[in-house]
Coordinates of N, CA and C in Angstrom, one line a residue:
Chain A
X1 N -18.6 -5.8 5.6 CA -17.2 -5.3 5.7 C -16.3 -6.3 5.0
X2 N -15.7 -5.9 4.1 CA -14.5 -6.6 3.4 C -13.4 -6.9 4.1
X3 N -13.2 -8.3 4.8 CA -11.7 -8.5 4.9 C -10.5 -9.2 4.3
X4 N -9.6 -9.7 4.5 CA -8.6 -9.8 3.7 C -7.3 -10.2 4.8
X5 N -7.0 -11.8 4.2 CA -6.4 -12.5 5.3 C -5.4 -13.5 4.2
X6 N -3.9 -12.9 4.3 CA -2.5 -13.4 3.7 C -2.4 -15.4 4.3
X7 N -1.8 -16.2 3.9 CA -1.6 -17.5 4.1 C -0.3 -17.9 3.4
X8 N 0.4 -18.2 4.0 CA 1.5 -19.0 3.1 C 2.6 -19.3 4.1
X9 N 3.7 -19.9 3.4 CA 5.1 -20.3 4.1 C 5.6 -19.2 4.9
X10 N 6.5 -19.1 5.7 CA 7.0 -17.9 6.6 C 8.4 -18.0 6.0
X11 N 8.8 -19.1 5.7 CA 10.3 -19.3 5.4 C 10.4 -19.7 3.9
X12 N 11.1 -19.2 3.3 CA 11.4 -20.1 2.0 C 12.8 -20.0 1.6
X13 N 12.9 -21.2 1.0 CA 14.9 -21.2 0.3 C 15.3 -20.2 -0.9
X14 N 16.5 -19.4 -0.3 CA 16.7 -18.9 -2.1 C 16.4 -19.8 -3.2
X15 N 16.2 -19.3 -3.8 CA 16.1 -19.6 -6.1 C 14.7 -20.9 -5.8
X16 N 13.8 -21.1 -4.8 CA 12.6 -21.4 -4.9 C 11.8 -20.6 -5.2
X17 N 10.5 -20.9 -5.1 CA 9.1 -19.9 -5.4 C 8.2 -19.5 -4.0
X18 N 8.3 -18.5 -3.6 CA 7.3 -18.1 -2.8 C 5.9 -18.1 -3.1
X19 N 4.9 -18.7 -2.6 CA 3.6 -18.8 -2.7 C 2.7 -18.3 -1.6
X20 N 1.9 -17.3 -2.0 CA 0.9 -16.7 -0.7 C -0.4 -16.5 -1.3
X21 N -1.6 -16.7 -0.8 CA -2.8 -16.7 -0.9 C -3.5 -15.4 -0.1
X22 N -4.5 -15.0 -0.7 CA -5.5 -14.5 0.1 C -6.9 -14.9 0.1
X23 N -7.3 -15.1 1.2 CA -8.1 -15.2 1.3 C -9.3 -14.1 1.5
X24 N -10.4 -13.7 0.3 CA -11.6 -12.3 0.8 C -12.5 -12.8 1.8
X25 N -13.2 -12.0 2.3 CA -14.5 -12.5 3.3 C -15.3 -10.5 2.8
X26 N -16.3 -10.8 3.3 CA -17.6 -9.8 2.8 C -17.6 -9.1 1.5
X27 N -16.9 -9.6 0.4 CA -17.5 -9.8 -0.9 C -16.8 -10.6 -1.5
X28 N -17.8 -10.9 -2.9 CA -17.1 -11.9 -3.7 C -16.3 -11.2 -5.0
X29 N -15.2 -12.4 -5.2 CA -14.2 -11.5 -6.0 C -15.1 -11.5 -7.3
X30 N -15.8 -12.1 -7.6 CA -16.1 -12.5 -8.5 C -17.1 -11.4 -9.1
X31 N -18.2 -10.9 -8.4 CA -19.3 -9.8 -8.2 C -18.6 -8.6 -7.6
X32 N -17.1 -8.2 -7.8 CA -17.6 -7.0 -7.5 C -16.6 -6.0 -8.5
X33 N -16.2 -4.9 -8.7 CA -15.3 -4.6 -9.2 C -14.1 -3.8 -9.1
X34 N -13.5 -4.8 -7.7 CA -12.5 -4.2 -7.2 C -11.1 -5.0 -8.1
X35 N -9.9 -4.7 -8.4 CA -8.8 -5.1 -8.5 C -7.9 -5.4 -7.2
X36 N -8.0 -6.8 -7.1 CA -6.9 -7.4 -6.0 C -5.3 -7.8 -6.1
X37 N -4.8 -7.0 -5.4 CA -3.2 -7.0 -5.6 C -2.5 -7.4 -4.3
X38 N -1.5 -7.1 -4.6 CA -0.5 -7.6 -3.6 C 0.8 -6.5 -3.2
X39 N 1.3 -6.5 -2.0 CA 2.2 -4.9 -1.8 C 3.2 -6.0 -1.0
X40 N 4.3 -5.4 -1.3 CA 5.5 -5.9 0.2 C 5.6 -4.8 0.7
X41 N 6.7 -4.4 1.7 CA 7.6 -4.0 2.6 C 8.7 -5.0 3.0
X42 N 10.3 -4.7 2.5 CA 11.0 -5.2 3.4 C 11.0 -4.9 5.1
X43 N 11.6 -5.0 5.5 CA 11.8 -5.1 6.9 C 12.7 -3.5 7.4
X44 N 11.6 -2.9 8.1 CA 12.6 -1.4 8.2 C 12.1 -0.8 7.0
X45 N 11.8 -1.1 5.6 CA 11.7 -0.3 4.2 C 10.5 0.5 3.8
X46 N 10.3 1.1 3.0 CA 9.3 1.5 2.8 C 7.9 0.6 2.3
X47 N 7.3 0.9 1.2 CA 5.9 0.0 0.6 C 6.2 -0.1 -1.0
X48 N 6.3 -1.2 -1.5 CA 6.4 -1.5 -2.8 C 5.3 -2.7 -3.6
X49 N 4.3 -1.9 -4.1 CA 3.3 -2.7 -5.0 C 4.1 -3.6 -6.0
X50 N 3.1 -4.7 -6.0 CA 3.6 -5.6 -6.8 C 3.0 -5.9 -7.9
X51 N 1.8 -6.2 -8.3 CA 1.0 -6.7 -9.3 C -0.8 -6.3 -8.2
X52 N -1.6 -6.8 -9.4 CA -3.0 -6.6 -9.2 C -3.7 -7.3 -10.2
X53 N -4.7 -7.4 -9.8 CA -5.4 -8.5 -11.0 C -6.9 -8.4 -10.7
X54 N -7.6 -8.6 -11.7 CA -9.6 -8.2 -12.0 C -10.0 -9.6 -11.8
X55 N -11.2 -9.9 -11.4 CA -12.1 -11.2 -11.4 C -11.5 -11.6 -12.7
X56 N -11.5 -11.2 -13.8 CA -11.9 -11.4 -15.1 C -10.5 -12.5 -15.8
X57 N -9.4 -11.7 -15.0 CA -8.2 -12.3 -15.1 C -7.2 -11.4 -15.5
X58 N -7.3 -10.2 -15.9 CA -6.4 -9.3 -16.4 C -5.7 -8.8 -15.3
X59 N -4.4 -8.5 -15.3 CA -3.2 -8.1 -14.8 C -2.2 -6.9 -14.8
X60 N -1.9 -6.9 -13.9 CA -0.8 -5.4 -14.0 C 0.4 -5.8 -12.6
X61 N 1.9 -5.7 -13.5 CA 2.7 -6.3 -12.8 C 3.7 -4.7 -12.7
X62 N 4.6 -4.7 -11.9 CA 5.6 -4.2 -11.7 C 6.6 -4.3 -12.3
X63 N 7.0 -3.6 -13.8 CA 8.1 -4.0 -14.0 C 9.0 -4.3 -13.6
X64 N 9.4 -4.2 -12.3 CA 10.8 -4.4 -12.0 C 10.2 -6.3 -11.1
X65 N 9.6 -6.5 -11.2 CA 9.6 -8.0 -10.8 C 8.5 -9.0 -11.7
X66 N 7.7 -8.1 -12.6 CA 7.4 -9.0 -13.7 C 8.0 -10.2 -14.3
X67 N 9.4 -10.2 -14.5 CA 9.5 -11.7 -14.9 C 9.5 -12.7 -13.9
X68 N 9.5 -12.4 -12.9 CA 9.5 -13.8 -11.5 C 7.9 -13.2 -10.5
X69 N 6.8 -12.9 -11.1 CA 6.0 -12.8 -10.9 C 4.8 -13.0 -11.6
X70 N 3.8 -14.0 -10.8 CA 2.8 -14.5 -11.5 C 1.2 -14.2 -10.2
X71 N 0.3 -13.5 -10.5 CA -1.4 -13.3 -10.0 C -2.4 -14.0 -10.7
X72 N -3.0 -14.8 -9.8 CA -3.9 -15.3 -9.5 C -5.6 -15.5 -9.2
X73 N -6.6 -15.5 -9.9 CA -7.6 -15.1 -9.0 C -8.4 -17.0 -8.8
X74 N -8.9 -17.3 -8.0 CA -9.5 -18.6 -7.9 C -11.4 -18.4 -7.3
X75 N -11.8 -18.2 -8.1 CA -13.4 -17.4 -7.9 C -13.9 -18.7 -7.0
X76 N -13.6 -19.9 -7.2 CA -14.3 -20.9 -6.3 C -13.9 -21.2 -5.1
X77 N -12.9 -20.6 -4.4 CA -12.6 -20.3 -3.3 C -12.4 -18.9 -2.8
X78 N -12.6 -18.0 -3.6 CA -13.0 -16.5 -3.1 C -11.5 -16.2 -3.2
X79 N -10.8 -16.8 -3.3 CA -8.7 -16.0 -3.0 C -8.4 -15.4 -4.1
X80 N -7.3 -15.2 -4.1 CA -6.1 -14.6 -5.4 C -4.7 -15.1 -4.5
X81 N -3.9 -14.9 -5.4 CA -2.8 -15.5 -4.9 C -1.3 -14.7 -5.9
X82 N -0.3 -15.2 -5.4 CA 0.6 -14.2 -5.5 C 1.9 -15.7 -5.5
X83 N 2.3 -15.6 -7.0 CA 4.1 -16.5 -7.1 C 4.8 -15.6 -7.3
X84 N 6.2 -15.8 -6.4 CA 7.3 -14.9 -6.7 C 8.5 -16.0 -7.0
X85 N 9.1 -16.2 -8.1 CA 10.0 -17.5 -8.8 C 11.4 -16.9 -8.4
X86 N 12.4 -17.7 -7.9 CA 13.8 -17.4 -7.8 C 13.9 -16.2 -7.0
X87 N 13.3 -16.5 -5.4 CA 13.4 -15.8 -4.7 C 15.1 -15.4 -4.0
X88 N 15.4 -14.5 -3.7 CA 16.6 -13.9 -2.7 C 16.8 -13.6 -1.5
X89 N 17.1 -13.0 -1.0 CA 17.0 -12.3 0.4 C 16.6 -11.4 0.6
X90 N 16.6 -10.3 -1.3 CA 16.6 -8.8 -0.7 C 14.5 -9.3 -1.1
X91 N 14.4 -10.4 -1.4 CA 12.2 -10.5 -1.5 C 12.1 -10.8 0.2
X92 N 12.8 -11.3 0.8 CA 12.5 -11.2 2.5 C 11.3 -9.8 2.9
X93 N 10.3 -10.1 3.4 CA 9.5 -8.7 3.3 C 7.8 -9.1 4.0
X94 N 7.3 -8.0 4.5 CA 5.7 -8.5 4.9 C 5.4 -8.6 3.5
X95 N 4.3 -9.3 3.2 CA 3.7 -9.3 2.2 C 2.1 -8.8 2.6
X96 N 1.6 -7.6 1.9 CA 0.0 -7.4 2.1 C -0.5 -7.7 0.9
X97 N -1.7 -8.3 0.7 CA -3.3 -8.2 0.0 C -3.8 -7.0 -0.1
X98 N -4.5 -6.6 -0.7 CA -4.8 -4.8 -0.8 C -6.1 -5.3 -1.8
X99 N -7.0 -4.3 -1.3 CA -8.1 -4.0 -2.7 C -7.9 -2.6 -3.2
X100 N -7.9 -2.0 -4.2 CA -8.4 -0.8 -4.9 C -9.8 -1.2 -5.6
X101 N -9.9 -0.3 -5.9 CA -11.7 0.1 -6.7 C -11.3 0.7 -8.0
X102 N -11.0 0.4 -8.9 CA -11.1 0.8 -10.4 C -9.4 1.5 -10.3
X103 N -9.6 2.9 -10.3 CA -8.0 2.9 -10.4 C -8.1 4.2 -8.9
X104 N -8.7 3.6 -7.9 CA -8.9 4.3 -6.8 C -7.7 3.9 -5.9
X105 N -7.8 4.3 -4.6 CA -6.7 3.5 -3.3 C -7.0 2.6 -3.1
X106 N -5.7 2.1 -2.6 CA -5.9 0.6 -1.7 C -6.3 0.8 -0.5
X107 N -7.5 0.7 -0.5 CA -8.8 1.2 0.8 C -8.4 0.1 1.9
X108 N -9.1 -1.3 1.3 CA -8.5 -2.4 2.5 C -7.3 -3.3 2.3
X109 N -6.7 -3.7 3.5 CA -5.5 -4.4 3.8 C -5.7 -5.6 4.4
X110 N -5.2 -6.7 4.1 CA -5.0 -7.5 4.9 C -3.8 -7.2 6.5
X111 N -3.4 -8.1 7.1 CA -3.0 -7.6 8.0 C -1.3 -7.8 8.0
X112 N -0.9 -8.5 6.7 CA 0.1 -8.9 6.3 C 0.9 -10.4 7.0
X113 N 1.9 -10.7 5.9 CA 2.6 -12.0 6.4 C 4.0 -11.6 6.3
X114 N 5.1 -12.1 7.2 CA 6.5 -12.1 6.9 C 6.7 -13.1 6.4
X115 N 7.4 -13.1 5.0 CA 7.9 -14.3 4.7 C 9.6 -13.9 4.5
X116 N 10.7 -14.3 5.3 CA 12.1 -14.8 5.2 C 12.3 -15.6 4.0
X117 N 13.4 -15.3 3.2 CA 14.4 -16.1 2.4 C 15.0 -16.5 2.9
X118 N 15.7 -17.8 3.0 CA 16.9 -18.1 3.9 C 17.2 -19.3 3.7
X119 N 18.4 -19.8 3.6 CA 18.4 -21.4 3.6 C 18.8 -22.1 5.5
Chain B
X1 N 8.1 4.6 -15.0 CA 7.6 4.6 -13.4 C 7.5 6.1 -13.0
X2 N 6.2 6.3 -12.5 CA 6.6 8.0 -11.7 C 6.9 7.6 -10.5
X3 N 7.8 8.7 -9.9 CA 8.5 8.5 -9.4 C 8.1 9.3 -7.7
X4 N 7.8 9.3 -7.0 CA 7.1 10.3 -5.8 C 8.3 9.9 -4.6
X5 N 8.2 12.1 -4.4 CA 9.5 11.9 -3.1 C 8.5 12.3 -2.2
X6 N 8.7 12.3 -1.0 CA 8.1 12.8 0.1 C 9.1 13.5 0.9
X7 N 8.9 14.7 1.3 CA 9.6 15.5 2.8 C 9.0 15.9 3.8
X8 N 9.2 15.9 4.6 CA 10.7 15.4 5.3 C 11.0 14.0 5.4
X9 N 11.7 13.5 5.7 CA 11.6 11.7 5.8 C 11.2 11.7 7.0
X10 N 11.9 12.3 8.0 CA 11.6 11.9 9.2 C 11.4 13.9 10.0
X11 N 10.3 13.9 10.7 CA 9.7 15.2 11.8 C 9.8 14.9 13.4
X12 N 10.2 15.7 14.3 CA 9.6 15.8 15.5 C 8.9 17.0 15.6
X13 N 7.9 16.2 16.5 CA 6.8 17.4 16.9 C 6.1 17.3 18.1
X14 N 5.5 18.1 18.7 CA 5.0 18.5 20.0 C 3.9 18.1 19.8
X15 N 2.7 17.5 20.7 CA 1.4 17.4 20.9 C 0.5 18.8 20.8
X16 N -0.6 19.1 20.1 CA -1.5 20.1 19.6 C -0.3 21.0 17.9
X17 N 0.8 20.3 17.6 CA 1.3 21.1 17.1 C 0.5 20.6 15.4
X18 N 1.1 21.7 14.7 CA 0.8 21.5 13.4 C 1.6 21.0 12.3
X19 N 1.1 19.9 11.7 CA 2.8 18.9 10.8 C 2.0 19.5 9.6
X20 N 2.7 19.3 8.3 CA 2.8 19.7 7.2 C 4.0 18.2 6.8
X21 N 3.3 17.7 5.5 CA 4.2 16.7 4.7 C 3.8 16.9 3.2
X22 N 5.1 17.1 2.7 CA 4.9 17.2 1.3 C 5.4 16.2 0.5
X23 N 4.4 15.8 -0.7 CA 4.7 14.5 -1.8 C 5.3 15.0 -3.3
X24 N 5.7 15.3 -3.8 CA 6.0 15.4 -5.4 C 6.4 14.4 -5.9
X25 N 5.5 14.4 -7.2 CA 5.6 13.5 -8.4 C 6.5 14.1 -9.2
X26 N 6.9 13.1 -9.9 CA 8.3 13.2 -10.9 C 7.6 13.5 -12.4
X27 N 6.2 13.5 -12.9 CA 5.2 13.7 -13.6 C 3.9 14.5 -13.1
X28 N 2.7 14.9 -13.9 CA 1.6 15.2 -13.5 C 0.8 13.7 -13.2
X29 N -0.3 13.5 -12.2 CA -0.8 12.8 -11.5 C -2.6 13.5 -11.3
X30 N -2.6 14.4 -12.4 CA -3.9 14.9 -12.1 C -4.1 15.2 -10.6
X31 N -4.9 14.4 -9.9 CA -5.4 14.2 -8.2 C -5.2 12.9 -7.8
X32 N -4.4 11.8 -8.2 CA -4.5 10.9 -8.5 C -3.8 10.5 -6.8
X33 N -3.8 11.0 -6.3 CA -2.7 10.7 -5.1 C -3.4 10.8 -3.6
X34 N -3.0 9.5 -3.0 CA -3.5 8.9 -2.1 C -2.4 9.0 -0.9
X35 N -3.1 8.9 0.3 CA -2.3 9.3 2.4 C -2.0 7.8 2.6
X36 N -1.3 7.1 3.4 CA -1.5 6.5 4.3 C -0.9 6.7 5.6
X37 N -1.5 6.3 6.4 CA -0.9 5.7 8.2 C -0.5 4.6 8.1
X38 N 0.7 4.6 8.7 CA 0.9 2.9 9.2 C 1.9 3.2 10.6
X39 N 1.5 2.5 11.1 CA 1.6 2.4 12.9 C 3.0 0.9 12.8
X40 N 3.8 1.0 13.8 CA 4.6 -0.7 13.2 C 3.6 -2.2 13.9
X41 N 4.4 -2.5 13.2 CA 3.6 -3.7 13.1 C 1.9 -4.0 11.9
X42 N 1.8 -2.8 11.7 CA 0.2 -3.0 11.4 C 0.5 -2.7 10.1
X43 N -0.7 -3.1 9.1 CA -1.0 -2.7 7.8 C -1.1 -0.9 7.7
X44 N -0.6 -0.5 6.7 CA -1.0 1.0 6.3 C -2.5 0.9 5.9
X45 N -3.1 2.3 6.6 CA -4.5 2.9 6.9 C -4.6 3.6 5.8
X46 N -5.3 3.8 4.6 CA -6.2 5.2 3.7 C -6.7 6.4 4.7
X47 N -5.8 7.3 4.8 CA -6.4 8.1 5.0 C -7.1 9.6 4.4
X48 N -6.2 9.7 3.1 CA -7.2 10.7 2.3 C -6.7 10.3 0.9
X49 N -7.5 9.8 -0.1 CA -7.9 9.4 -1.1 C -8.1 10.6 -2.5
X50 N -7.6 10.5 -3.6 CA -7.9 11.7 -4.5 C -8.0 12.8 -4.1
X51 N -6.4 12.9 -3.5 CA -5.8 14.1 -3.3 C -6.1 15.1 -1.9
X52 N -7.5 15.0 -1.8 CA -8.2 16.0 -0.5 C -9.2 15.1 -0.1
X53 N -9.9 14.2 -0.5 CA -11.0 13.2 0.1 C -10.6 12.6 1.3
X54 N -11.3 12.7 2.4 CA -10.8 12.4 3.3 C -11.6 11.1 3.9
X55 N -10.8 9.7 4.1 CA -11.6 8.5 4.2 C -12.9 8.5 5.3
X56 N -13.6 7.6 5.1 CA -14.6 7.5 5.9 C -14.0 7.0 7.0
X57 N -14.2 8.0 8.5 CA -13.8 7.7 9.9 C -12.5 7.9 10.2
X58 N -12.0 8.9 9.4 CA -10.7 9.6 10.0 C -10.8 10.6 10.1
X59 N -10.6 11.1 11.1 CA -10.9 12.5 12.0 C -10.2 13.7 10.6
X60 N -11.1 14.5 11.4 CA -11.2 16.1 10.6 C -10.1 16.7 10.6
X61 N -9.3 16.5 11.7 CA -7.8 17.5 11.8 C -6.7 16.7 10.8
X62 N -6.8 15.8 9.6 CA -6.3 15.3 8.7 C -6.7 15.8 6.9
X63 N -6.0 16.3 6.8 CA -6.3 17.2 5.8 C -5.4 16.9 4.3
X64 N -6.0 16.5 2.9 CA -4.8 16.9 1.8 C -5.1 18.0 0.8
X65 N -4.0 18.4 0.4 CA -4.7 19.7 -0.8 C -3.4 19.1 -2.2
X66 N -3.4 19.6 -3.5 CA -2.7 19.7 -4.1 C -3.3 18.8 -5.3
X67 N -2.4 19.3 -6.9 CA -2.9 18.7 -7.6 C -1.6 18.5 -9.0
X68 N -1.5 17.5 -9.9 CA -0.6 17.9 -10.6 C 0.6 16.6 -10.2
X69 N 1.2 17.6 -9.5 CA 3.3 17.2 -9.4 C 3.0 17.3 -7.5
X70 N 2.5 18.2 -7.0 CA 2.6 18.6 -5.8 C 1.4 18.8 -4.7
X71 N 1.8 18.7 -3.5 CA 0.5 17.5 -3.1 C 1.2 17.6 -1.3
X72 N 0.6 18.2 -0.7 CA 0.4 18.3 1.5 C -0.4 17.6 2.1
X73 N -0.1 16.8 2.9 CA -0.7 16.3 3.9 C -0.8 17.2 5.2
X74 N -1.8 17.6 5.4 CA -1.9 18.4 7.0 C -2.2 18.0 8.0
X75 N -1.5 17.8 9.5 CA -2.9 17.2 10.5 C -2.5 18.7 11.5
X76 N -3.6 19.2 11.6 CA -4.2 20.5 12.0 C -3.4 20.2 13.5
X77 N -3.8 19.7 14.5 CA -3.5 19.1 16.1 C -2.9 18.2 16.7
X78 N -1.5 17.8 16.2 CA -1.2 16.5 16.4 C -1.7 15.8 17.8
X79 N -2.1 14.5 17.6 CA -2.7 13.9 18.8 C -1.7 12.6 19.0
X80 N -1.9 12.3 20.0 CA -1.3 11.2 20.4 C -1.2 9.7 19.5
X81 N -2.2 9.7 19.0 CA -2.2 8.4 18.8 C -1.7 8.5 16.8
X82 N -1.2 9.8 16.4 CA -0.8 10.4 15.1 C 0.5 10.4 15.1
X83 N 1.4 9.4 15.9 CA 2.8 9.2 16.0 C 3.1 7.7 14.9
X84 N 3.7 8.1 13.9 CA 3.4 7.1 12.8 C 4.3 7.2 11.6
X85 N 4.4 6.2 10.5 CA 5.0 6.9 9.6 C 3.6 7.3 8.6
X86 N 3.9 8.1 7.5 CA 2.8 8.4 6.6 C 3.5 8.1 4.9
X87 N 2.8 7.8 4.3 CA 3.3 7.3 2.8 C 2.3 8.0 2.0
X88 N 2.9 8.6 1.3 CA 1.7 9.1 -0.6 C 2.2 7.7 -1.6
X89 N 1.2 7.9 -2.5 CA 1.0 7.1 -3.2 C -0.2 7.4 -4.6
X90 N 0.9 7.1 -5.6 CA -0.1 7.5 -6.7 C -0.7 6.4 -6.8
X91 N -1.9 6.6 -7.8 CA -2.7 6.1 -8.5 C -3.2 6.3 -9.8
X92 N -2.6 6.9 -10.4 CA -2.7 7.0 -11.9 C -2.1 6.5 -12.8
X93 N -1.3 5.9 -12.7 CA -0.5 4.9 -13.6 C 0.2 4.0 -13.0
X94 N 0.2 2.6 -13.7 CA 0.6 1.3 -13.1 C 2.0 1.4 -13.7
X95 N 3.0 1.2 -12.9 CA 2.6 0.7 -11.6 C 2.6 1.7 -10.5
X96 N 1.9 1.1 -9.4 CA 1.6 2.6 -8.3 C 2.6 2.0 -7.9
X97 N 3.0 3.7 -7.4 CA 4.6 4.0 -6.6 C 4.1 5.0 -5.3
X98 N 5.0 4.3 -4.3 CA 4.8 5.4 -3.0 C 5.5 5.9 -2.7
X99 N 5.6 7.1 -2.1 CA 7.0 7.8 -1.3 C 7.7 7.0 -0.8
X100 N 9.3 7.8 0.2 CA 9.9 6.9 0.7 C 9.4 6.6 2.1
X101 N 8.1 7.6 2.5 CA 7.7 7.7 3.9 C 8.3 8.8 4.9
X102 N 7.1 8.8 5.6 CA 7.6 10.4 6.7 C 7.2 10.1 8.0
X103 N 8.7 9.5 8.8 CA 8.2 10.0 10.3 C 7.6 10.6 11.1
X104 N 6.8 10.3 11.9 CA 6.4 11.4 12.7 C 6.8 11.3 13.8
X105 N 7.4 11.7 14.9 CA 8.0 11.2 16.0 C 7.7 12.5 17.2
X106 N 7.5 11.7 18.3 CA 7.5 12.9 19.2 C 8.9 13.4 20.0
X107 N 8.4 15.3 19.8 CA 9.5 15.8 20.3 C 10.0 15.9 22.1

């Protein structure tokens, strides 16, 4: 069974970089051919995908946060990871891990992280 | 960006009743369009996948039909534990976009 477990700061200062990791467990990123991405939710809001990324290294970003967004995959530690540059208040939000399967649904979730902007 | 609305935003409903939620894309989407559950607090659940596939281990009285622009979620008997919001969500073109979301609340 694939799971999928968020790691990072809970707090971070406006116009720094939010950094969050995931970590996989029952497969490897490397062997299989799922695309690993990343989703928020503000607080109260709806669900807004962020980016995704292949073992391989290839990407797909959200335009509307593409330029303060950078994906990750680290095959020797099984994660992917997720930078968000010159954060604000309105990036305050759970952050989820998600897999899709080619250009299928985001089947599994991690269980998500709040991370706060705030000084 | 396609753009997907969902109605109603927010439903009350009775226990054994029958909900209906509709998604429309702002474009065609082939079948490209995916359910979720999400409960608060918790991650959103897959619950029917390309359009009418219905995930492995979610009950039968969860149902989607549609194809194109337009696109229903049905749950046949509302049960207790189907008090939630629900979100569509394409998957045909990056970047995937979701509805705004549909309450379900009990009446």
């Amino acid at each position: 069974q694939l799971q999928l477990q968020e790691s990072g700061p809970g707090l971070v200062k406006p116009s720094e970089t939010l950094s969050l990791s995931c970590t996989v467990s029952g497969a490897s990123i490397s062997g299989s051919r799922y695309y690993w991405g990343w989703i928020r939710q503000p607080p109260g809001k709806g669900l807004e995908w962020i980016a995704s990324i292949y073992y391989s290294g290839s990407a797909q970003y959200n335009p509307s946060l593409k330029s303060r967004v950078t994906i990750s995959v680290d095959t020797s530690k099984n994660q992917f990871s997720l930078k968000l540059s010159s954060v604000t208040a309105a990036d305050t939000a759970v952050y989820y891990c998600a897999t899709a399967f080619g250009s299928g649904p985001n089947d599994y979730w991690g269980q998500g992280t709040l991370v706060t902007v705030s000084s | 960006d396609i753009q997907m609305t969902q109605s109603p935003s927010s439903l009350s409903a009775s226990l054994g009743d029958r909900v209906t939620i509709t998604c429309r894309a702002s474009q065609s989407i082939s079948s490209s369009l995916n359910w979720y559950q999400q409960k608060p607090g918790k991650a959103p659940k897959l619950l029917i996948h390309a359009a009418s596939s219905l995930q492995s281990g979610v009950p039968s009285r969860f149902s989607g039909s549609g194809s194109g622009t337009d696109f229903t979620l049905t749950i046949s008997s509302l049960q207790p534990e189907d008090f939630a919001t629900y979100y569509c969500q394409q998957s045909y073109s990056s970047p995937r976009t979701f509805g705004q979301g549909t309450k379900v609340e009990i009446k």
